[in-house]
Amino acid sequence: MYDLVVIGSGVTGFGAAMYAARLDLSVAVIGDVDGGTITLTDDVANYPGFIQLTGKELADNLKAHALDYPVTIETGLVEDIFRDDQDFFYVITSNKTFLAKSVLFATGMKERELEVPGHDELRNKGVSYCALCDAPLFKDKTVAVVGGSDSAAKEALLLAKFCPKVYMIYRRKKIRPEPINGRRIENEPRIEIITETNVTEILGDSRVEGVKLDNPHNGSDTLELDAVFIAIGGIPFSDLAKKLGIETNEKGEIIIDRSSRTNVDGVFAAGDVVDTEFKQAITGVAEGVHAAYQAYNYVNEKEFAFICEENV
Amino acid sequence: MYDLVVIGSGVTGFGAAMYAARLDLSVAVIGDVDGGTITLTDDVANYPGFIQLTGKELADNLKAHALDYPVTIETGLVEDIFRDDQDFFYVITSNKTFLAKSVLFATGMKERELEVPGHDELRNKGVSYCALCDAPLFKDKTVAVVGGSDSAAKEALLLAKFCPKVYMIYRRKKIRPEPINGRRIENEPRIEIITETNVTEILGDSRVEGVKLDNPHNGSDTLELDAVFIAIGGIPFSDLAKKLGIETNEKGEIIIDRSSRTNVDGVFAAGDVVDTEFKQAITGVAEGVHAAYQAYNYVNEKEFAFICEENV
């Protein structure tokens, strides 16, 4: 029986576990990818306190911090979860069941990947999924955003602060940003929109050098670039949460309040799986820490209730 | 003219400034205490990623991170602030005026200090203002909380997780926690309440060894202790913000939303000065980072509006 089971072993989960243990909660972290998606990133320069380190190093720091306390870390994938009529949670992996008084979903999300040749080889070598993280690395360079959503538009607008030339490459006839961002793009001469065009290959040897297009642009089916930012949507890992009746938004993200509480008592969520537009390591970790504190409050008030019943 | 002026040079302000500069905002930080109140703490073990460091070291890391970008840091106290009819802010110190498109209040708060002999000498040597930060340091020790509010009660309850004996020392006849915490205290045999009593001196040589009381307890006017946690209230630095019409709660804390926005467009707040019960370095920094992102959105939308007017 754990006071708190954290589902997800990314930086958010580790930060939450460390704090929960400091609050004297018994806590287990269950995850299949040790360190989470940030470990795919070579260059993290935006976690305040560390000027520059790799995603793996940041995750290792957070994990070591958690393990400085009595935290159980279990490698595995949670396959099922339910709640019994005494409000205990059963968190089930392929070979174990964890009994928990409270649960934190720090399950993260998966970017929808651009499945073209060159993508995997050049990922983090000019192929990026986060302008907010990586834009400063490409100052004064030529870049492209693949995608036409409002998120893609905002990536392009941010990149235009740093880069003299930003292409937006979109498969449909018209990009579909929110009106305000559409107007900002119209007023931004650094952004050029290429519609009805797909990227069919990412070109480059050790770094991105360009992309191949299925619809020639200015007479050429290749475009020279220093970086490609992919913004074709993400998939939050919230299916398990939905099984517990947790409310999600239209993107499938778990809805939380300022204290990382979901609509279900005893269930908290934090990090990339939640309904914030602004998904950064530092904010995910802080949400996790907030959740740990709320779990502490929840577990103690519940325990008090049990004692009360015994006394009556 | 700055895109963002951050008032307060604690970890929250530095984290915000770093992020703002990454978003290509021109940013200045103005503060009178370099590093803020965390620099008073010898032992910080709860900023995820750093297992243990001093408050000064943490603040220095955040400051160095900010200075890795083109951030202006100004030593000074902001004496006045107002907004003109074009929505520009004037942030005024004793010898300079900063013009700003947006403002972040990261002004922090001041704990009400217990003004008795021994306090200053033994601060951080057993005298603490944060059970959440320091409780684990006093595992299996005898401690006291000075104060009788709901916050003081929660400090005592948290300490009782770690310590076999926790006194609550309060000057009035009856402590005044919220009912749920009052019942939890009644059910916690580790907590003993001493009312109608003031601490008149904190005793100890290099560490806290006890306190002197003005009303003898069990026939003695001294109480042997390993630590004293002081919880007699705090004073948020929000007077300047109130001048701009920023809403505060009954404690004087600035009210923000999940994105660190106040009720006034272009004004953000983060850290110890805001209306969260849970004031920690990590959450303050994340609020600051969130504010930087919202300032970026605000400034860019505003600039677009100016361009529009010129075009019309």
PDB file of N, CA and C in Angstrom, chain A residues 18-19 22-24 45-51 61-62 64-65 68-69 132-133 136 158 161-162 180 183-184 187 256-258 275-278 280 282 285-286 289-290 293 296 300-301 304 307 311, chain B residues 18-19 22-24 45-51 61-62 64-65 68-69 132-133 136 158 161-162 180 183-184 187 256-258 275-278 280 282 285-286 289-290 293 296 300-301 304 307 311:
ATOM      1  N   MET A  18      10.076  12.927  -5.276  1.00  0.00           N
ATOM      2  CA  MET A  18      11.017  13.489  -4.311  1.00  0.00           C
ATOM      3  C   MET A  18      10.259  14.301  -3.257  1.00  0.00           C
ATOM      4  N   TYR A  19       9.362  15.159  -3.743  1.00  0.00           N
ATOM      5  CA  TYR A  19       8.618  16.004  -2.810  1.00  0.00           C
ATOM      6  C   TYR A  19       7.688  15.184  -1.924  1.00  0.00           C
ATOM      7  N   ARG A  22       9.625  13.681   0.790  1.00  0.00           N
ATOM      8  CA  ARG A  22       9.962  14.695   1.796  1.00  0.00           C
ATOM      9  C   ARG A  22       8.795  14.951   2.736  1.00  0.00           C
ATOM     10  N   LEU A  23       7.583  14.781   2.215  1.00  0.00           N
ATOM     11  CA  LEU A  23       6.374  14.969   3.023  1.00  0.00           C
ATOM     12  C   LEU A  23       6.000  13.678   3.742  1.00  0.00           C
ATOM     13  N   ASP A  24       6.930  12.720   3.702  1.00  0.00           N
ATOM     14  CA  ASP A  24       6.789  11.465   4.433  1.00  0.00           C
ATOM     15  C   ASP A  24       5.675  10.581   3.869  1.00  0.00           C
ATOM     16  N   ALA A  45      18.482  23.956 -22.279  1.00  0.00           N
ATOM     17  CA  ALA A  45      19.084  25.200 -21.776  1.00  0.00           C
ATOM     18  C   ALA A  45      18.047  26.031 -21.036  1.00  0.00           C
ATOM     19  N   ASN A  46      16.879  25.432 -20.757  1.00  0.00           N
ATOM     20  CA  ASN A  46      15.793  26.233 -20.201  1.00  0.00           C
ATOM     21  C   ASN A  46      15.207  25.672 -18.909  1.00  0.00           C
ATOM     22  N   TYR A  47      15.957  24.810 -18.217  1.00  0.00           N
ATOM     23  CA  TYR A  47      15.535  24.404 -16.868  1.00  0.00           C
ATOM     24  C   TYR A  47      16.318  25.310 -15.911  1.00  0.00           C
ATOM     25  N   PRO A  48      15.613  26.266 -15.275  1.00  0.00           N
ATOM     26  CA  PRO A  48      16.337  27.288 -14.516  1.00  0.00           C
ATOM     27  C   PRO A  48      17.275  26.688 -13.453  1.00  0.00           C
ATOM     28  N   GLY A  49      18.506  27.092 -13.523  1.00  0.00           N
ATOM     29  CA  GLY A  49      19.517  26.601 -12.588  1.00  0.00           C
ATOM     30  C   GLY A  49      20.629  25.838 -13.281  1.00  0.00           C
ATOM     31  N   PHE A  50      20.292  25.240 -14.415  1.00  0.00           N
ATOM     32  CA  PHE A  50      21.296  24.542 -15.218  1.00  0.00           C
ATOM     33  C   PHE A  50      21.425  25.283 -16.560  1.00  0.00           C
ATOM     34  N   ILE A  51      22.545  25.948 -16.789  1.00  0.00           N
ATOM     35  CA  ILE A  51      22.673  26.746 -18.012  1.00  0.00           C
ATOM     36  C   ILE A  51      22.554  25.862 -19.246  1.00  0.00           C
ATOM     37  N   ASN A  61      19.589  13.751 -12.964  1.00  0.00           N
ATOM     38  CA  ASN A  61      19.646  14.589 -11.758  1.00  0.00           C
ATOM     39  C   ASN A  61      18.354  14.483 -10.952  1.00  0.00           C
ATOM     40  N   LEU A  62      17.224  14.554 -11.661  1.00  0.00           N
ATOM     41  CA  LEU A  62      15.928  14.488 -10.967  1.00  0.00           C
ATOM     42  C   LEU A  62      15.722  13.109 -10.339  1.00  0.00           C
ATOM     43  N   ALA A  64      18.132  10.960  -9.387  1.00  0.00           N
ATOM     44  CA  ALA A  64      19.046  10.834  -8.242  1.00  0.00           C
ATOM     45  C   ALA A  64      18.478  11.579  -7.034  1.00  0.00           C
ATOM     46  N   HIS A  65      17.872  12.727  -7.305  1.00  0.00           N
ATOM     47  CA  HIS A  65      17.272  13.513  -6.227  1.00  0.00           C
ATOM     48  C   HIS A  65      16.140  12.721  -5.566  1.00  0.00           C
ATOM     49  N   ASP A  68      17.374   9.948  -3.410  1.00  0.00           N
ATOM     50  CA  ASP A  68      17.985  10.374  -2.157  1.00  0.00           C
ATOM     51  C   ASP A  68      16.992  10.208  -0.997  1.00  0.00           C
ATOM     52  N   TYR A  69      15.766   9.888  -1.333  1.00  0.00           N
ATOM     53  CA  TYR A  69      14.696   9.633  -0.362  1.00  0.00           C
ATOM     54  C   TYR A  69      14.190   8.201  -0.578  1.00  0.00           C
ATOM     55  N   LEU A 132      10.083  26.668 -28.746  1.00  0.00           N
ATOM     56  CA  LEU A 132      10.320  27.352 -27.475  1.00  0.00           C
ATOM     57  C   LEU A 132      11.630  26.884 -26.849  1.00  0.00           C
ATOM     58  N   CYS A 133      11.952  25.601 -27.044  1.00  0.00           N
ATOM     59  CA  CYS A 133      13.204  25.061 -26.504  1.00  0.00           C
ATOM     60  C   CYS A 133      14.388  25.422 -27.387  1.00  0.00           C
ATOM     61  N   PRO A 136      16.515  29.572 -29.992  1.00  0.00           N
ATOM     62  CA  PRO A 136      17.773  30.331 -29.874  1.00  0.00           C
ATOM     63  C   PRO A 136      18.974  29.623 -30.509  1.00  0.00           C
ATOM     64  N   LEU A 158       7.391  32.644 -33.247  1.00  0.00           N
ATOM     65  CA  LEU A 158       8.515  32.669 -32.307  1.00  0.00           C
ATOM     66  C   LEU A 158       9.832  32.562 -33.074  1.00  0.00           C
ATOM     67  N   LYS A 161      11.356  35.637 -34.579  1.00  0.00           N
ATOM     68  CA  LYS A 161      12.097  36.547 -33.698  1.00  0.00           C
ATOM     69  C   LYS A 161      13.602  36.320 -33.837  1.00  0.00           C
ATOM     70  N   PHE A 162      13.966  35.126 -34.225  1.00  0.00           N
ATOM     71  CA  PHE A 162      15.385  34.749 -34.241  1.00  0.00           C
ATOM     72  C   PHE A 162      15.937  34.583 -35.662  1.00  0.00           C
ATOM     73  N   ILE A 180      -5.954  36.172 -34.433  1.00  0.00           N
ATOM     74  CA  ILE A 180      -4.897  37.076 -33.972  1.00  0.00           C
ATOM     75  C   ILE A 180      -3.536  36.632 -34.508  1.00  0.00           C
ATOM     76  N   ARG A 183      -3.219  37.245 -38.272  1.00  0.00           N
ATOM     77  CA  ARG A 183      -2.866  38.631 -38.593  1.00  0.00           C
ATOM     78  C   ARG A 183      -1.400  38.903 -38.295  1.00  0.00           C
ATOM     79  N   ARG A 184      -0.924  38.330 -37.202  1.00  0.00           N
ATOM     80  CA  ARG A 184       0.498  38.538 -36.880  1.00  0.00           C
ATOM     81  C   ARG A 184       1.383  37.944 -37.974  1.00  0.00           C
ATOM     82  N   ASN A 187       1.585  40.127 -41.002  1.00  0.00           N
ATOM     83  CA  ASN A 187       2.425  41.301 -40.774  1.00  0.00           C
ATOM     84  C   ASN A 187       3.890  40.959 -40.539  1.00  0.00           C
ATOM     85  N   ILE A 256      -6.647  20.117 -15.191  1.00  0.00           N
ATOM     86  CA  ILE A 256      -6.274  20.288 -13.777  1.00  0.00           C
ATOM     87  C   ILE A 256      -6.527  21.731 -13.343  1.00  0.00           C
ATOM     88  N   ASP A 257      -6.530  21.910 -12.018  1.00  0.00           N
ATOM     89  CA  ASP A 257      -6.615  23.269 -11.479  1.00  0.00           C
ATOM     90  C   ASP A 257      -5.207  23.740 -11.093  1.00  0.00           C
ATOM     91  N   ARG A 258      -5.121  24.905 -10.462  1.00  0.00           N
ATOM     92  CA  ARG A 258      -3.801  25.469 -10.131  1.00  0.00           C
ATOM     93  C   ARG A 258      -3.011  24.595  -9.177  1.00  0.00           C
ATOM     94  N   ASP A 275      -3.657  20.053 -19.437  1.00  0.00           N
ATOM     95  CA  ASP A 275      -4.254  21.024 -20.355  1.00  0.00           C
ATOM     96  C   ASP A 275      -3.609  22.403 -20.277  1.00  0.00           C
ATOM     97  N   THR A 276      -2.294  22.455 -20.413  1.00  0.00           N
ATOM     98  CA  THR A 276      -1.652  23.756 -20.543  1.00  0.00           C
ATOM     99  C   THR A 276      -1.005  23.836 -21.910  1.00  0.00           C
ATOM    100  N   GLU A 277      -1.092  25.027 -22.489  1.00  0.00           N
ATOM    101  CA  GLU A 277      -0.488  25.257 -23.795  1.00  0.00           C
ATOM    102  C   GLU A 277       1.026  25.237 -23.650  1.00  0.00           C
ATOM    103  N   PHE A 278       1.462  25.558 -22.461  1.00  0.00           N
ATOM    104  CA  PHE A 278       2.871  25.843 -22.200  1.00  0.00           C
ATOM    105  C   PHE A 278       3.490  24.645 -21.492  1.00  0.00           C
ATOM    106  N   GLN A 280       6.624  22.765 -20.493  1.00  0.00           N
ATOM    107  CA  GLN A 280       8.064  22.867 -20.342  1.00  0.00           C
ATOM    108  C   GLN A 280       8.488  21.988 -19.169  1.00  0.00           C
ATOM    109  N   ILE A 282      10.320  22.724 -16.605  1.00  0.00           N
ATOM    110  CA  ILE A 282      10.220  23.409 -15.311  1.00  0.00           C
ATOM    111  C   ILE A 282       8.771  23.490 -14.836  1.00  0.00           C
ATOM    112  N   VAL A 285       7.574  19.920 -13.745  1.00  0.00           N
ATOM    113  CA  VAL A 285       8.114  19.538 -12.438  1.00  0.00           C
ATOM    114  C   VAL A 285       7.365  20.287 -11.328  1.00  0.00           C
ATOM    115  N   ALA A 286       7.122  21.572 -11.528  1.00  0.00           N
ATOM    116  CA  ALA A 286       6.417  22.352 -10.500  1.00  0.00           C
ATOM    117  C   ALA A 286       4.988  21.841 -10.310  1.00  0.00           C
ATOM    118  N   VAL A 289       5.259  18.749  -8.227  1.00  0.00           N
ATOM    119  CA  VAL A 289       5.522  19.095  -6.832  1.00  0.00           C
ATOM    120  C   VAL A 289       4.230  19.572  -6.153  1.00  0.00           C
ATOM    121  N   HIS A 290       3.479  20.378  -6.859  1.00  0.00           N
ATOM    122  CA  HIS A 290       2.187  20.833  -6.344  1.00  0.00           C
ATOM    123  C   HIS A 290       1.265  19.631  -6.076  1.00  0.00           C
ATOM    124  N   TYR A 293       2.116  17.801  -2.922  1.00  0.00           N
ATOM    125  CA  TYR A 293       1.627  18.492  -1.731  1.00  0.00           C
ATOM    126  C   TYR A 293       0.125  18.270  -1.553  1.00  0.00           C
ATOM    127  N   TYR A 296      -0.476  14.825  -0.299  1.00  0.00           N
ATOM    128  CA  TYR A 296      -0.210  14.813   1.146  1.00  0.00           C
ATOM    129  C   TYR A 296      -1.441  15.287   1.919  1.00  0.00           C
ATOM    130  N   ASN A 300      -3.789  12.659   4.210  1.00  0.00           N
ATOM    131  CA  ASN A 300      -3.911  12.899   5.644  1.00  0.00           C
ATOM    132  C   ASN A 300      -5.345  13.171   6.070  1.00  0.00           C
ATOM    133  N   GLU A 301      -6.079  13.868   5.242  1.00  0.00           N
ATOM    134  CA  GLU A 301      -7.480  14.110   5.596  1.00  0.00           C
ATOM    135  C   GLU A 301      -8.275  12.811   5.533  1.00  0.00           C
ATOM    136  N   PHE A 304      -7.447  10.694   8.524  1.00  0.00           N
ATOM    137  CA  PHE A 304      -8.146  11.216   9.674  1.00  0.00           C
ATOM    138  C   PHE A 304      -9.583  10.706   9.691  1.00  0.00           C
ATOM    139  N   ILE A 307      -9.719   7.228  11.102  1.00  0.00           N
ATOM    140  CA  ILE A 307      -9.556   7.207  12.553  1.00  0.00           C
ATOM    141  C   ILE A 307     -10.868   7.605  13.224  1.00  0.00           C
ATOM    142  N   ASN A 311     -13.194   5.637  15.980  1.00  0.00           N
ATOM    143  CA  ASN A 311     -13.457   6.207  17.301  1.00  0.00           C
ATOM    144  C   ASN A 311     -14.945   6.293  17.614  1.00  0.00           C
TER     145      ASN A 311
ATOM    146  N   MET B  18      15.378  34.837 -17.465  1.00  0.00           N
ATOM    147  CA  MET B  18      16.051  33.918 -18.389  1.00  0.00           C
ATOM    148  C   MET B  18      15.090  33.497 -19.498  1.00  0.00           C
ATOM    149  N   TYR B  19      13.901  33.103 -19.096  1.00  0.00           N
ATOM    150  CA  TYR B  19      12.933  32.627 -20.092  1.00  0.00           C
ATOM    151  C   TYR B  19      12.498  33.743 -21.025  1.00  0.00           C
ATOM    152  N   ARG B  22      15.073  34.268 -23.582  1.00  0.00           N
ATOM    153  CA  ARG B  22      15.010  33.189 -24.573  1.00  0.00           C
ATOM    154  C   ARG B  22      13.899  33.452 -25.589  1.00  0.00           C
ATOM    155  N   LEU B  23      12.848  34.099 -25.142  1.00  0.00           N
ATOM    156  CA  LEU B  23      11.734  34.437 -26.038  1.00  0.00           C
ATOM    157  C   LEU B  23      12.001  35.760 -26.757  1.00  0.00           C
ATOM    158  N   ASP B  24      13.235  36.234 -26.637  1.00  0.00           N
ATOM    159  CA  ASP B  24      13.693  37.422 -27.355  1.00  0.00           C
ATOM    160  C   ASP B  24      13.014  38.705 -26.872  1.00  0.00           C
ATOM    161  N   ALA B  45      17.139  21.550  -0.090  1.00  0.00           N
ATOM    162  CA  ALA B  45      17.194  20.169  -0.581  1.00  0.00           C
ATOM    163  C   ALA B  45      15.957  19.850  -1.406  1.00  0.00           C
ATOM    164  N   ASN B  46      15.177  20.882  -1.748  1.00  0.00           N
ATOM    165  CA  ASN B  46      13.894  20.609  -2.398  1.00  0.00           C
ATOM    166  C   ASN B  46      13.702  21.352  -3.720  1.00  0.00           C
ATOM    167  N   TYR B  47      14.787  21.787  -4.341  1.00  0.00           N
ATOM    168  CA  TYR B  47      14.669  22.314  -5.702  1.00  0.00           C
ATOM    169  C   TYR B  47      15.058  21.161  -6.620  1.00  0.00           C
ATOM    170  N   PRO B  48      14.061  20.584  -7.328  1.00  0.00           N
ATOM    171  CA  PRO B  48      14.337  19.327  -8.041  1.00  0.00           C
ATOM    172  C   PRO B  48      15.505  19.457  -9.018  1.00  0.00           C
ATOM    173  N   GLY B  49      16.448  18.562  -8.866  1.00  0.00           N
ATOM    174  CA  GLY B  49      17.619  18.562  -9.733  1.00  0.00           C
ATOM    175  C   GLY B  49      18.906  18.803  -8.953  1.00  0.00           C
ATOM    176  N   PHE B  50      18.781  19.501  -7.832  1.00  0.00           N
ATOM    177  CA  PHE B  50      19.928  19.729  -6.946  1.00  0.00           C
ATOM    178  C   PHE B  50      19.638  19.017  -5.621  1.00  0.00           C
ATOM    179  N   ILE B  51      20.361  17.957  -5.333  1.00  0.00           N
ATOM    180  CA  ILE B  51      20.053  17.192  -4.119  1.00  0.00           C
ATOM    181  C   ILE B  51      20.223  18.069  -2.881  1.00  0.00           C
ATOM    182  N   ASN B  61      23.089  30.202  -9.161  1.00  0.00           N
ATOM    183  CA  ASN B  61      22.876  29.398 -10.375  1.00  0.00           C
ATOM    184  C   ASN B  61      21.805  30.027 -11.261  1.00  0.00           C
ATOM    185  N   LEU B  62      20.712  30.446 -10.643  1.00  0.00           N
ATOM    186  CA  LEU B  62      19.617  31.037 -11.425  1.00  0.00           C
ATOM    187  C   LEU B  62      20.061  32.367 -12.034  1.00  0.00           C
ATOM    188  N   ALA B  64      23.198  33.283 -12.785  1.00  0.00           N
ATOM    189  CA  ALA B  64      24.156  33.002 -13.863  1.00  0.00           C
ATOM    190  C   ALA B  64      23.413  32.536 -15.110  1.00  0.00           C
ATOM    191  N   HIS B  65      22.365  31.769 -14.901  1.00  0.00           N
ATOM    192  CA  HIS B  65      21.566  31.289 -16.030  1.00  0.00           C
ATOM    193  C   HIS B  65      20.922  32.475 -16.753  1.00  0.00           C
ATOM    194  N   ASP B  68      23.361  34.431 -18.773  1.00  0.00           N
ATOM    195  CA  ASP B  68      23.819  33.767 -19.997  1.00  0.00           C
ATOM    196  C   ASP B  68      23.067  34.328 -21.217  1.00  0.00           C
ATOM    197  N   TYR B  69      22.061  35.142 -20.954  1.00  0.00           N
ATOM    198  CA  TYR B  69      21.273  35.803 -21.993  1.00  0.00           C
ATOM    199  C   TYR B  69      21.409  37.319 -21.786  1.00  0.00           C
ATOM    200  N   LEU B 132       8.019  22.733   5.708  1.00  0.00           N
ATOM    201  CA  LEU B 132       8.028  21.997   4.450  1.00  0.00           C
ATOM    202  C   LEU B 132       9.454  21.864   3.922  1.00  0.00           C
ATOM    203  N   CYS B 133      10.261  22.881   4.156  1.00  0.00           N
ATOM    204  CA  CYS B 133      11.660  22.841   3.700  1.00  0.00           C
ATOM    205  C   CYS B 133      12.526  22.041   4.665  1.00  0.00           C
ATOM    206  N   PRO B 136      12.517  17.425   7.368  1.00  0.00           N
ATOM    207  CA  PRO B 136      13.343  16.206   7.323  1.00  0.00           C
ATOM    208  C   PRO B 136      14.683  16.340   8.052  1.00  0.00           C
ATOM    209  N   LEU B 158       2.783  18.536   9.967  1.00  0.00           N
ATOM    210  CA  LEU B 158       3.842  18.018   9.106  1.00  0.00           C
ATOM    211  C   LEU B 158       5.035  17.573   9.940  1.00  0.00           C
ATOM    212  N   LYS B 161       5.014  14.168  11.517  1.00  0.00           N
ATOM    213  CA  LYS B 161       5.361  13.017  10.673  1.00  0.00           C
ATOM    214  C   LYS B 161       6.810  12.591  10.902  1.00  0.00           C
ATOM    215  N   PHE B 162       7.615  13.533  11.340  1.00  0.00           N
ATOM    216  CA  PHE B 162       9.054  13.285  11.454  1.00  0.00           C
ATOM    217  C   PHE B 162       9.534  13.220  12.904  1.00  0.00           C
ATOM    218  N   ILE B 180     -10.856  20.941  10.233  1.00  0.00           N
ATOM    219  CA  ILE B 180     -10.252  19.670   9.829  1.00  0.00           C
ATOM    220  C   ILE B 180      -8.869  19.508  10.451  1.00  0.00           C
ATOM    221  N   ARG B 183      -9.102  18.886  14.243  1.00  0.00           N
ATOM    222  CA  ARG B 183      -9.378  17.484  14.580  1.00  0.00           C
ATOM    223  C   ARG B 183      -8.150  16.609  14.375  1.00  0.00           C
ATOM    224  N   ARG B 184      -7.391  16.912  13.323  1.00  0.00           N
ATOM    225  CA  ARG B 184      -6.168  16.132  13.087  1.00  0.00           C
ATOM    226  C   ARG B 184      -5.187  16.325  14.238  1.00  0.00           C
ATOM    227  N   ASN B 187      -6.119  14.322  17.228  1.00  0.00           N
ATOM    228  CA  ASN B 187      -5.844  12.898  17.045  1.00  0.00           C
ATOM    229  C   ASN B 187      -4.354  12.585  16.904  1.00  0.00           C
ATOM    230  N   ILE B 256      -3.450  35.542  -8.858  1.00  0.00           N
ATOM    231  CA  ILE B 256      -3.087  35.217 -10.247  1.00  0.00           C
ATOM    232  C   ILE B 256      -3.895  34.011 -10.728  1.00  0.00           C
ATOM    233  N   ASP B 257      -3.886  33.818 -12.062  1.00  0.00           N
ATOM    234  CA  ASP B 257      -4.498  32.609 -12.611  1.00  0.00           C
ATOM    235  C   ASP B 257      -3.403  31.582 -12.901  1.00  0.00           C
ATOM    236  N   ARG B 258      -3.770  30.488 -13.538  1.00  0.00           N
ATOM    237  CA  ARG B 258      -2.806  29.400 -13.781  1.00  0.00           C
ATOM    238  C   ARG B 258      -1.648  29.850 -14.658  1.00  0.00           C
ATOM    239  N   ASP B 275      -1.025  34.387  -4.414  1.00  0.00           N
ATOM    240  CA  ASP B 275      -2.035  33.785  -3.557  1.00  0.00           C
ATOM    241  C   ASP B 275      -2.031  32.268  -3.606  1.00  0.00           C
ATOM    242  N   THR B 276      -0.862  31.663  -3.364  1.00  0.00           N
ATOM    243  CA  THR B 276      -0.855  30.216  -3.220  1.00  0.00           C
ATOM    244  C   THR B 276      -0.385  29.885  -1.820  1.00  0.00           C
ATOM    245  N   GLU B 277      -1.013  28.854  -1.256  1.00  0.00           N
ATOM    246  CA  GLU B 277      -0.650  28.419   0.085  1.00  0.00           C
ATOM    247  C   GLU B 277       0.748  27.813   0.048  1.00  0.00           C
ATOM    248  N   PHE B 278       1.086  27.297  -1.123  1.00  0.00           N
ATOM    249  CA  PHE B 278       2.251  26.432  -1.288  1.00  0.00           C
ATOM    250  C   PHE B 278       3.359  27.247  -1.946  1.00  0.00           C
ATOM    251  N   GLN B 280       7.048  27.627  -2.687  1.00  0.00           N
ATOM    252  CA  GLN B 280       8.317  26.926  -2.740  1.00  0.00           C
ATOM    253  C   GLN B 280       9.151  27.521  -3.859  1.00  0.00           C
ATOM    254  N   ILE B 282      10.680  26.048  -6.292  1.00  0.00           N
ATOM    255  CA  ILE B 282      10.394  25.445  -7.606  1.00  0.00           C
ATOM    256  C   ILE B 282       9.078  25.971  -8.186  1.00  0.00           C
ATOM    257  N   VAL B 285       9.565  29.696  -9.302  1.00  0.00           N
ATOM    258  CA  VAL B 285      10.306  29.792 -10.562  1.00  0.00           C
ATOM    259  C   VAL B 285       9.396  29.415 -11.736  1.00  0.00           C
ATOM    260  N   ALA B 286       8.628  28.355 -11.577  1.00  0.00           N
ATOM    261  CA  ALA B 286       7.734  27.929 -12.667  1.00  0.00           C
ATOM    262  C   ALA B 286       6.670  28.999 -12.929  1.00  0.00           C
ATOM    263  N   VAL B 289       8.361  31.646 -14.953  1.00  0.00           N
ATOM    264  CA  VAL B 289       8.543  31.198 -16.331  1.00  0.00           C
ATOM    265  C   VAL B 289       7.220  31.308 -17.109  1.00  0.00           C
ATOM    266  N   HIS B 290       6.157  30.896 -16.463  1.00  0.00           N
ATOM    267  CA  HIS B 290       4.834  31.021 -17.071  1.00  0.00           C
ATOM    268  C   HIS B 290       4.526  32.490 -17.375  1.00  0.00           C
ATOM    269  N   TYR B 293       6.287  33.763 -20.437  1.00  0.00           N
ATOM    270  CA  TYR B 293       5.630  33.324 -21.671  1.00  0.00           C
ATOM    271  C   TYR B 293       4.376  34.156 -21.951  1.00  0.00           C
ATOM    272  N   TYR B 296       5.372  37.517 -23.185  1.00  0.00           N
ATOM    273  CA  TYR B 296       5.719  37.389 -24.614  1.00  0.00           C
ATOM    274  C   TYR B 296       4.452  37.466 -25.482  1.00  0.00           C
ATOM    275  N   ASN B 300       3.594  40.816 -27.885  1.00  0.00           N
ATOM    276  CA  ASN B 300       3.484  40.631 -29.326  1.00  0.00           C
ATOM    277  C   ASN B 300       2.100  40.986 -29.845  1.00  0.00           C
ATOM    278  N   GLU B 301       1.085  40.654 -29.087  1.00  0.00           N
ATOM    279  CA  GLU B 301      -0.258  41.033 -29.519  1.00  0.00           C
ATOM    280  C   GLU B 301      -0.424  42.554 -29.508  1.00  0.00           C
ATOM    281  N   PHE B 304       1.384  44.055 -32.448  1.00  0.00           N
ATOM    282  CA  PHE B 304       0.570  43.877 -33.649  1.00  0.00           C
ATOM    283  C   PHE B 304      -0.493  44.966 -33.721  1.00  0.00           C
ATOM    284  N   ILE B 307       0.972  48.149 -35.106  1.00  0.00           N
ATOM    285  CA  ILE B 307       1.224  48.056 -36.546  1.00  0.00           C
ATOM    286  C   ILE B 307      -0.074  48.279 -37.307  1.00  0.00           C
ATOM    287  N   ASN B 311      -1.142  50.989 -40.174  1.00  0.00           N
ATOM    288  CA  ASN B 311      -1.556  50.573 -41.520  1.00  0.00           C
ATOM    289  C   ASN B 311      -2.913  51.135 -41.917  1.00  0.00           C
TER     290      ASN B 311
END
